[in-house]
Amino acid sequence: MTRSEEWFERAQKVLPGGVNSPVRAFRAVGGRPRFIVKGLGSHVLDEDGLEYIDYVGSWGPMVLGHSHPDILKAVYDRMVCGLSFGAPTALEVEMAEKMIGMVPHIEMVRMVNSGTEAVMSAVRLARGATGRDKLIKFEGCYHGHSDAMLVGAGSGALTQGEPDSRGVTRGAAQDTLMAQYNDLASVERLLDANPNQVAAVIVEPVAANMGVVPPKDGFLQGLRRLCDKHGSLLIFDEVITGFRLAAGGAQEYFGVRADLVTFGKIIGGGMPVGAYAGSRALMEQVAPCGPVYQAGTLSGNPVAMAAGLAQLTILADHPEVYTVMETGARYIANHLRESAKRHGVALQVNQIGSLLCPYFTEQPVDCFAAAQESNTKLYAKYFNEMLLRGVYLAPSQFEAMFVSSAHTQNDLACTVQAVEESIAALA
Ligand SMILES: *Cc1c(COP(=O)(O)O)cnc(C)c1O
């Protein structure tokens, strides 16, 4: 047994499935998860001393790679002053100012501890501000694990959603309506069928939890128009896209304004942080200014703020990292396509900015139904071939490959060599 396997044996006795978040368990791809000891730049090292080029990047936060010296120094310098006070610190103000300076259309920010919490709170605010109960979300978009977001399309989907997990009550699910990503007509039908009842439409501006599905031209603009027409708020869940697509996130990248924006992942620099943000008028509905209650013992934690602020400062000061990451992602995407063509493997590669995803299917992937057409057995095989060659990808078809600014030319060259051999092994 490898050391990772030994740890996994022990882990399964004390952690459900051996993990603290399900996708880490490798169930979608087979095999045993690697237990990571440390990360440096684009590489991670596991318990057996094996080194991998990492394209998971903690599921997005490590946009500058692991153990960035400026971020570690900020954490260390802050840490020695004490870990948490439950009282305001200057860092929280600086963090909010930094975010507001980078992201268009936001005037105030509330920090929380995860993306899940950010979405849950933004949804409460949208309901509180509009006095409406219902939400529209898109099939295949993930917004964390709060009850109202764990909803699938039931038979009565035009009027109410169905729980997508045991333990979610019908009551919690019934106000979430399901639309199809990249299909404005599906949104319009729901808004028409539920007049003056929809508080908000929530969307991942680039769907990055069903692989990677970019919005079609006009889709986000159309959502803006429909929300304005029906008096609903538009929530961009930018937990992945925020500070990744561009310094100003999807609002900047696509030129579409959202009413509320949720953040997570990148803004913590690897620490557990989330946030929601919007106009002053909306955000002042939140306690203690307004009637929408939301609180957090560790929210705005100084060490977490130090890490996040250091990361955002680097991103703000070095706009060239966005070009570097996109160039890397496009390079890998092109090599995936070429290898697939060379070996006669049906493959679609979606890529936008530093995000990409290969789908093993003939048809273009522009929605959840199309993503589900991908041959997940082939993905599992591809994943394991890549892992064998020292490239650590997401252990699931329905996750993005994250390119960071720390991936070097040499990393990229090794990666496309592994791609060529792995795709050949599938043929
Ligand atoms: C990861 C993610 C979340 C949930 O964030 P957690 O920090 O895991 O709670 C919410 N929305 C999107 C788009 C995400 O990718």
mmCIF file of N, CA and C in Angstrom, residues 138-142 181 204 207-213 350 357 359 365-369 371-372 397-400:
data_model
loop_
_atom_site.group_PDB
_atom_site.id
_atom_site.type_symbol
_atom_site.label_atom_id
_atom_site.label_comp_id
_atom_site.label_asym_id
_atom_site.label_seq_id
_atom_site.Cartn_x
_atom_site.Cartn_y
_atom_site.Cartn_z
ATOM 1 N N PHE A 138 -30.197 27.738 -12.574
ATOM 2 C CA PHE A 138 -30.017 26.983 -13.818
ATOM 3 C C PHE A 138 -29.536 25.577 -13.519
ATOM 4 N N GLU A 139 -30.101 24.641 -14.262
ATOM 5 C CA GLU A 139 -29.689 23.245 -14.121
ATOM 6 C C GLU A 139 -28.201 23.128 -14.421
ATOM 7 N N GLY A 140 -27.464 22.467 -13.523
ATOM 8 C CA GLY A 140 -26.027 22.270 -13.727
ATOM 9 C C GLY A 140 -25.164 23.364 -13.113
ATOM 10 N N CYS A 141 -25.789 24.492 -12.721
ATOM 11 C CA CYS A 141 -25.022 25.508 -11.998
ATOM 12 C C CYS A 141 -24.998 25.129 -10.518
ATOM 13 N N TYR A 142 -23.848 25.308 -9.885
ATOM 14 C CA TYR A 142 -23.701 24.985 -8.467
ATOM 15 C C TYR A 142 -23.529 26.275 -7.688
ATOM 16 N N TYR A 181 -29.490 26.608 -18.714
ATOM 17 C CA TYR A 181 -28.403 27.537 -19.008
ATOM 18 C C TYR A 181 -28.334 27.800 -20.520
ATOM 19 N N GLU A 204 -24.223 31.298 -12.579
ATOM 20 C CA GLU A 204 -22.767 31.351 -12.747
ATOM 21 C C GLU A 204 -22.552 31.975 -14.132
ATOM 22 N N ALA A 207 -20.625 28.908 -16.529
ATOM 23 C CA ALA A 207 -20.964 27.723 -15.739
ATOM 24 C C ALA A 207 -19.707 26.871 -15.600
ATOM 25 N N ALA A 208 -19.207 26.733 -14.372
ATOM 26 C CA ALA A 208 -17.932 26.028 -14.180
ATOM 27 C C ALA A 208 -18.074 24.881 -13.192
ATOM 28 N N ASN A 209 -19.324 24.434 -13.004
ATOM 29 C CA ASN A 209 -19.556 23.252 -12.173
ATOM 30 C C ASN A 209 -20.290 22.173 -12.958
ATOM 31 N N MET A 210 -20.288 22.325 -14.292
ATOM 32 C CA MET A 210 -20.715 21.238 -15.190
ATOM 33 C C MET A 210 -19.630 21.109 -16.252
ATOM 34 N N GLY A 211 -18.385 21.117 -15.787
ATOM 35 C CA GLY A 211 -17.253 21.304 -16.675
ATOM 36 C C GLY A 211 -17.078 22.803 -16.840
ATOM 37 N N VAL A 212 -16.929 23.258 -18.071
ATOM 38 C CA VAL A 212 -16.868 24.702 -18.327
ATOM 39 C C VAL A 212 -17.799 25.009 -19.497
ATOM 40 N N VAL A 213 -18.855 25.769 -19.231
ATOM 41 C CA VAL A 213 -19.783 26.154 -20.291
ATOM 42 C C VAL A 213 -19.907 27.679 -20.303
ATOM 43 N N ASN A 350 -14.000 23.054 -24.187
ATOM 44 C CA ASN A 350 -14.468 24.415 -23.901
ATOM 45 C C ASN A 350 -13.391 25.136 -23.110
ATOM 46 N N CYS A 357 -12.197 22.703 -20.105
ATOM 47 C CA CYS A 357 -12.726 21.375 -19.807
ATOM 48 C C CYS A 357 -12.856 20.573 -21.091
ATOM 49 N N TYR A 359 -14.588 17.497 -22.992
ATOM 50 C CA TYR A 359 -15.751 16.593 -22.916
ATOM 51 C C TYR A 359 -15.595 15.544 -23.999
ATOM 52 N N VAL A 365 -20.778 21.496 -26.425
ATOM 53 C CA VAL A 365 -21.389 21.483 -25.099
ATOM 54 C C VAL A 365 -21.735 22.923 -24.706
ATOM 55 N N ASP A 366 -23.037 23.233 -24.709
ATOM 56 C CA ASP A 366 -23.469 24.593 -24.389
ATOM 57 C C ASP A 366 -24.538 24.633 -23.300
ATOM 58 N N CYS A 367 -24.834 23.466 -22.713
ATOM 59 C CA CYS A 367 -25.824 23.420 -21.624
ATOM 60 C C CYS A 367 -25.600 22.133 -20.824
ATOM 61 N N PHE A 368 -26.351 21.973 -19.743
ATOM 62 C CA PHE A 368 -26.177 20.823 -18.856
ATOM 63 C C PHE A 368 -26.466 19.509 -19.576
ATOM 64 N N ALA A 369 -27.552 19.497 -20.355
ATOM 65 C CA ALA A 369 -27.921 18.257 -21.065
ATOM 66 C C ALA A 369 -26.789 17.831 -21.999
ATOM 67 N N ALA A 371 -23.599 18.608 -21.661
ATOM 68 C CA ALA A 371 -22.453 18.184 -20.836
ATOM 69 C C ALA A 371 -22.631 16.732 -20.398
ATOM 70 N N GLN A 372 -23.877 16.386 -20.110
ATOM 71 C CA GLN A 372 -24.139 15.020 -19.634
ATOM 72 C C GLN A 372 -23.962 13.966 -20.713
ATOM 73 N N GLN A 397 -15.497 14.648 -14.356
ATOM 74 C CA GLN A 397 -15.754 15.291 -15.644
ATOM 75 C C GLN A 397 -16.351 16.693 -15.483
ATOM 76 N N PHE A 398 -17.141 16.854 -14.430
ATOM 77 C CA PHE A 398 -17.966 18.063 -14.351
ATOM 78 C C PHE A 398 -17.333 19.165 -13.515
ATOM 79 N N GLU A 399 -16.023 19.281 -13.636
ATOM 80 C CA GLU A 399 -15.277 20.338 -12.953
ATOM 81 C C GLU A 399 -14.327 20.965 -13.966
ATOM 82 N N ALA A 400 -13.883 22.174 -13.636
ATOM 83 C CA ALA A 400 -12.981 22.878 -14.544
ATOM 84 C C ALA A 400 -11.542 22.464 -14.306
#
